[in-house]
Coordinates of N, CA and C in Angstrom, one line a residue:
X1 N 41.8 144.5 14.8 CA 42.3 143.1 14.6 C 43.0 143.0 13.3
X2 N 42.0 143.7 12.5 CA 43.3 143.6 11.2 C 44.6 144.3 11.2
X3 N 45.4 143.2 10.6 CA 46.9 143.9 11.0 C 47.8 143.5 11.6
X4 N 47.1 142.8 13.0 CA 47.4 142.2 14.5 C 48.4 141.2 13.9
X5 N 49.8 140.8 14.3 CA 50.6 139.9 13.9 C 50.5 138.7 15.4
X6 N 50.3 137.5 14.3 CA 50.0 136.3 15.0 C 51.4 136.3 16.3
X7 N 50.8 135.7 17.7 CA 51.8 135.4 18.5 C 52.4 134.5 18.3
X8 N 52.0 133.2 17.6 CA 52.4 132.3 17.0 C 52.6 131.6 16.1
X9 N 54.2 132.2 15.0 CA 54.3 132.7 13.8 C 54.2 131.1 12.8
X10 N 54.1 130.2 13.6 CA 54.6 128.8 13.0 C 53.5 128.0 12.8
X11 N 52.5 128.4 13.8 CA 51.0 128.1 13.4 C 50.3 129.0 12.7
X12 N 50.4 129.7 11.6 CA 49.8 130.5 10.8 C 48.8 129.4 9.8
X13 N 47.9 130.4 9.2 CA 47.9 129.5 8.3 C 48.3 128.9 7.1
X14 N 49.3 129.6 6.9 CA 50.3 129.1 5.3 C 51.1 128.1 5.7
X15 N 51.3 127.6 6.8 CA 52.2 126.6 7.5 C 51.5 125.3 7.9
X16 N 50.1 125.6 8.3 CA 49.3 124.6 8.8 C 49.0 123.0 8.2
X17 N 49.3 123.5 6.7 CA 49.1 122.0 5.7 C 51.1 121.3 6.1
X18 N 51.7 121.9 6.4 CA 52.9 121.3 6.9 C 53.2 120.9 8.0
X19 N 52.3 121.6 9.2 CA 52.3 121.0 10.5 C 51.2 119.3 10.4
X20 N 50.1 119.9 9.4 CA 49.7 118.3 9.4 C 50.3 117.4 8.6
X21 N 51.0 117.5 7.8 CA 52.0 116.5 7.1 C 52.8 115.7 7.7
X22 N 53.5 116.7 8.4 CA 54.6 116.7 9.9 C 53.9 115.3 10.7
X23 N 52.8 116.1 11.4 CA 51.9 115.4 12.0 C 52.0 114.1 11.6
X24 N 51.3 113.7 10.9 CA 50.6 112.6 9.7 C 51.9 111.5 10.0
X25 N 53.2 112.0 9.5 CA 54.0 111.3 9.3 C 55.1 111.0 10.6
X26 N 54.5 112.0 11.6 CA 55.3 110.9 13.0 C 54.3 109.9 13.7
X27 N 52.8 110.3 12.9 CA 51.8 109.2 13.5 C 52.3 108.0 12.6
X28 N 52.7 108.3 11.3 CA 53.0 106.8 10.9 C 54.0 106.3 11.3
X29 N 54.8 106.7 11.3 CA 56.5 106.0 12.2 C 56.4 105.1 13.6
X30 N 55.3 105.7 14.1 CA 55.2 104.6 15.3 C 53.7 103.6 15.5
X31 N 53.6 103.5 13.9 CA 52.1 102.7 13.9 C 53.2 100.7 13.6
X32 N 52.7 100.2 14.3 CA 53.0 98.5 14.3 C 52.9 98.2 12.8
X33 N 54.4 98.0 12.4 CA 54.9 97.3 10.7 C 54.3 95.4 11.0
X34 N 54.5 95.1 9.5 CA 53.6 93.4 9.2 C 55.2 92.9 9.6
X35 N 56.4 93.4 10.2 CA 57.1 92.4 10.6 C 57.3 92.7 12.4
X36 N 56.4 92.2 13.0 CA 56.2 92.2 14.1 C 56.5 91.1 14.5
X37 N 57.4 90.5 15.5 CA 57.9 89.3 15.9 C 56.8 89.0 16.9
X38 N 56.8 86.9 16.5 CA 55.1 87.0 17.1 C 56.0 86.2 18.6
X39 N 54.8 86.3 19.7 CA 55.5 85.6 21.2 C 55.7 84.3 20.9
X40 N 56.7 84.2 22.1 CA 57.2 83.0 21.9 C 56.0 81.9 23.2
X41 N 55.8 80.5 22.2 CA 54.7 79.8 23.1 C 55.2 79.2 24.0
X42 N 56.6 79.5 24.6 CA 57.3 78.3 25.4 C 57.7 79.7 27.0
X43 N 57.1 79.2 28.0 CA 56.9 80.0 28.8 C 58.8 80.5 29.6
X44 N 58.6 81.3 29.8 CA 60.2 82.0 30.1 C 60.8 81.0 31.5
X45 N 61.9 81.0 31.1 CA 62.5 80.1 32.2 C 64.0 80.6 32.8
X46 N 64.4 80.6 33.8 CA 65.3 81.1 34.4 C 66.4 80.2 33.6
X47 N 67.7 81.2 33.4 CA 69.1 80.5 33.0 C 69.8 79.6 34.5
X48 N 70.1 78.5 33.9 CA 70.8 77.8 34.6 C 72.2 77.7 35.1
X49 N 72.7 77.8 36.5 CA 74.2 78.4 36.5 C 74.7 77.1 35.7
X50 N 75.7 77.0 34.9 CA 76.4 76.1 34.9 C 77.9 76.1 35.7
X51 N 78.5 77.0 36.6 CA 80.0 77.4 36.8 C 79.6 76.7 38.1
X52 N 80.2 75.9 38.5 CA 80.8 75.9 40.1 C 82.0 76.0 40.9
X53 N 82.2 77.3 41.4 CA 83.0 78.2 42.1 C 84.0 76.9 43.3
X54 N 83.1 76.7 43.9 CA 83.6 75.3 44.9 C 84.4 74.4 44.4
X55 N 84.3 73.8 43.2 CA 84.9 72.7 42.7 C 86.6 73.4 42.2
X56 N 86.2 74.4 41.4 CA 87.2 75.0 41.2 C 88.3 75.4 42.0
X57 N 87.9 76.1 43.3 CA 88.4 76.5 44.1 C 89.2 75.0 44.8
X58 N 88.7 74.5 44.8 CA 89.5 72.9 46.1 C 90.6 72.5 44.9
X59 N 90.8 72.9 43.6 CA 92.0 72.2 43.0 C 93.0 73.4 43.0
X60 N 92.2 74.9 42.8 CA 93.1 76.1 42.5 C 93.8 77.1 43.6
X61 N 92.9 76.5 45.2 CA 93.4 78.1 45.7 C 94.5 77.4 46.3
X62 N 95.1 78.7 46.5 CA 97.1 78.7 47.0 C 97.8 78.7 46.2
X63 N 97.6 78.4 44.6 CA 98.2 78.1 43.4 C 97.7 79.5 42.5
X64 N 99.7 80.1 42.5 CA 99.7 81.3 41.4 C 99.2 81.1 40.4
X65 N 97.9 82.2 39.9 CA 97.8 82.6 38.6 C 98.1 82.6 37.5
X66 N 98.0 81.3 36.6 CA 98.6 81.8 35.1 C 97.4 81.2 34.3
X67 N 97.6 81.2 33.0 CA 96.8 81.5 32.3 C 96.7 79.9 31.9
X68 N 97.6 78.8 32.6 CA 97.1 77.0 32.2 C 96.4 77.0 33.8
X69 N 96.7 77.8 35.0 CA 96.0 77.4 36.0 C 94.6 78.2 35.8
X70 N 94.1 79.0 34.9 CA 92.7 79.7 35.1 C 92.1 78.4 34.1
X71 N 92.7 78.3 33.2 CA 92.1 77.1 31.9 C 91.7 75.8 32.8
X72 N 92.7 75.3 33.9 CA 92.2 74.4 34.3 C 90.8 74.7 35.6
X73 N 90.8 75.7 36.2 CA 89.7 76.3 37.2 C 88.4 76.5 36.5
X74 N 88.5 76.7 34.6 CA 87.5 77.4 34.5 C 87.0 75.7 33.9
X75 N 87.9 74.6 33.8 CA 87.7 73.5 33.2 C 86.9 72.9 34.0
X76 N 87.4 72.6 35.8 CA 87.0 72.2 36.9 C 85.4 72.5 37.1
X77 N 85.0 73.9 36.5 CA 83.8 74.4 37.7 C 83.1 74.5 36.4
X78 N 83.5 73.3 35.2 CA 82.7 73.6 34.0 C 81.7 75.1 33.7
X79 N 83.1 75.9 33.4 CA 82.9 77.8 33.6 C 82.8 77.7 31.8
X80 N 82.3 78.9 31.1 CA 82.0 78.7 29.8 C 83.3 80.2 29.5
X81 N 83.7 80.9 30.7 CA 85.1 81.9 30.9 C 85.0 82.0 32.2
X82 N 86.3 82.6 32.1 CA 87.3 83.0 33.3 C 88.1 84.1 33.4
X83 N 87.5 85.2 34.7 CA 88.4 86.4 34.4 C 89.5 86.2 36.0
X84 N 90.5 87.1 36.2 CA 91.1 87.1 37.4 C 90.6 88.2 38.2
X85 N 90.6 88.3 39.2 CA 90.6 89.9 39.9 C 90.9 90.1 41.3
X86 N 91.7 91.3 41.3 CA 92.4 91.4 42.7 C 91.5 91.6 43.5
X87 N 91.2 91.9 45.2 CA 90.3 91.9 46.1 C 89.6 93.2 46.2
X88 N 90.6 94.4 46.0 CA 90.0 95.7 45.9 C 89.3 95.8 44.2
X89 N 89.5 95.1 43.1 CA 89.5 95.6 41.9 C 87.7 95.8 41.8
X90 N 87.4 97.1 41.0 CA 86.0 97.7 40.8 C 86.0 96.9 39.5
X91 N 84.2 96.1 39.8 CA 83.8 95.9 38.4 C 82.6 95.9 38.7
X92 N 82.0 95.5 37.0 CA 80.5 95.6 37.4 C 79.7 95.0 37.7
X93 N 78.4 95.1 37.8 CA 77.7 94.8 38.4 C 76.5 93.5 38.0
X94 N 77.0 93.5 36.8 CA 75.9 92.5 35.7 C 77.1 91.1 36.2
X95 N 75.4 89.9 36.3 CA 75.8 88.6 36.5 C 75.9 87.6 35.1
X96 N 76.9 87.0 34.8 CA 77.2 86.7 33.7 C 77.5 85.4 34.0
X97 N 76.0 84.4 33.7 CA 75.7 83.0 34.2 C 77.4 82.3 33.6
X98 N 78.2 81.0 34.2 CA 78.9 80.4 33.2 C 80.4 81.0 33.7
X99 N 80.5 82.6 34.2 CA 81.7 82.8 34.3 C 82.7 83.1 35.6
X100 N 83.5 82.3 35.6 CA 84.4 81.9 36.9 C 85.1 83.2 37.4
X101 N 84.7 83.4 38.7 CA 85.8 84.8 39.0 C 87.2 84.2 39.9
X102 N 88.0 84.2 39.6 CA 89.2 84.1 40.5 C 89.5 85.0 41.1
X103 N 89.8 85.2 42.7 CA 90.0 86.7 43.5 C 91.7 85.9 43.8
X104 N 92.3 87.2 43.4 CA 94.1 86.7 43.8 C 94.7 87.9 45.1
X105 N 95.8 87.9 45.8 CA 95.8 88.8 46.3 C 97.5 89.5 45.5
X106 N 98.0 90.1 46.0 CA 99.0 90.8 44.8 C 100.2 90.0 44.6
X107 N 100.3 88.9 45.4 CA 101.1 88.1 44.6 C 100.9 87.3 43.8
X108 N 99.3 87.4 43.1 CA 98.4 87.2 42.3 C 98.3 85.1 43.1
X109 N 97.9 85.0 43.6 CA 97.8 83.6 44.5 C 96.2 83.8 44.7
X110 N 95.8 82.8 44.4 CA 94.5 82.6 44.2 C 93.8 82.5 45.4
X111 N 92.9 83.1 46.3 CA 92.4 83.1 47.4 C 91.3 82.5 47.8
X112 N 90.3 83.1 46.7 CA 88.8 83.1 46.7 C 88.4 82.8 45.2
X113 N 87.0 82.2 45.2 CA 86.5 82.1 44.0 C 85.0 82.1 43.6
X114 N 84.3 82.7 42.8 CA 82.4 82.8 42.6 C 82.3 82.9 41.0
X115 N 81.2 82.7 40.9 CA 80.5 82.7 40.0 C 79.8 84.1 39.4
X116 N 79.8 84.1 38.0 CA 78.9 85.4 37.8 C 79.8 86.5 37.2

């Protein structure tokens, strides 16, 4: 046995007061700091739509696209924004309470319209 070189050169022991240091100090890193944000006492409540797509739509559709007829759609369906998009166009997938979608078809003429 004397002689034998360790299989595991990193756990020896001239390294061992460094693996516990190591140690030591990734147990501190994830121990809870005195600025911990405390809960809130007001119980969680669903966001409220404010956009309505319908209202919008009965002043806008059939009427080309421009940027005083989206101002007035996004005014109508009291929308907090307003994007356009064509019928095929890819977007994502996150609902974004407040914001008016206008669907146009390529002669950008307003067709359709939702929320989110």
């Amino acid at each position: 046995m004397c002689g034998r070189k360790t299989l595991l050169p990193l756990f020896n022991r001239e390294k061992l007061g460094v693996w516990a240091a190591i140690g030591a100090w990734v147990l501190a890193a994830c121990a809870p700091t005195s600025h911990a944000i405390a809960p809130s006492s007001e119980p969680y409540r669903e966001p409220k739509e404010t956009c309505n797509a319908n209202a919008a739509l009965a002043v806008v559709k059939g009427k080309k696209s421009s940027p005083a007829i989206e101002h007035e759609a996004m005014r109508t369906a009291t929308a907090t924004s307003v994007r356009t998009l064509h019928k095929d166009d890819m977007i994502t997938r996150e609902y974004k309470f407040g914001r008016l979608n206008l669907v146009v078809n390529d002669a950008r003429v307003i067709e359709s319209a939702n929320c989110g």
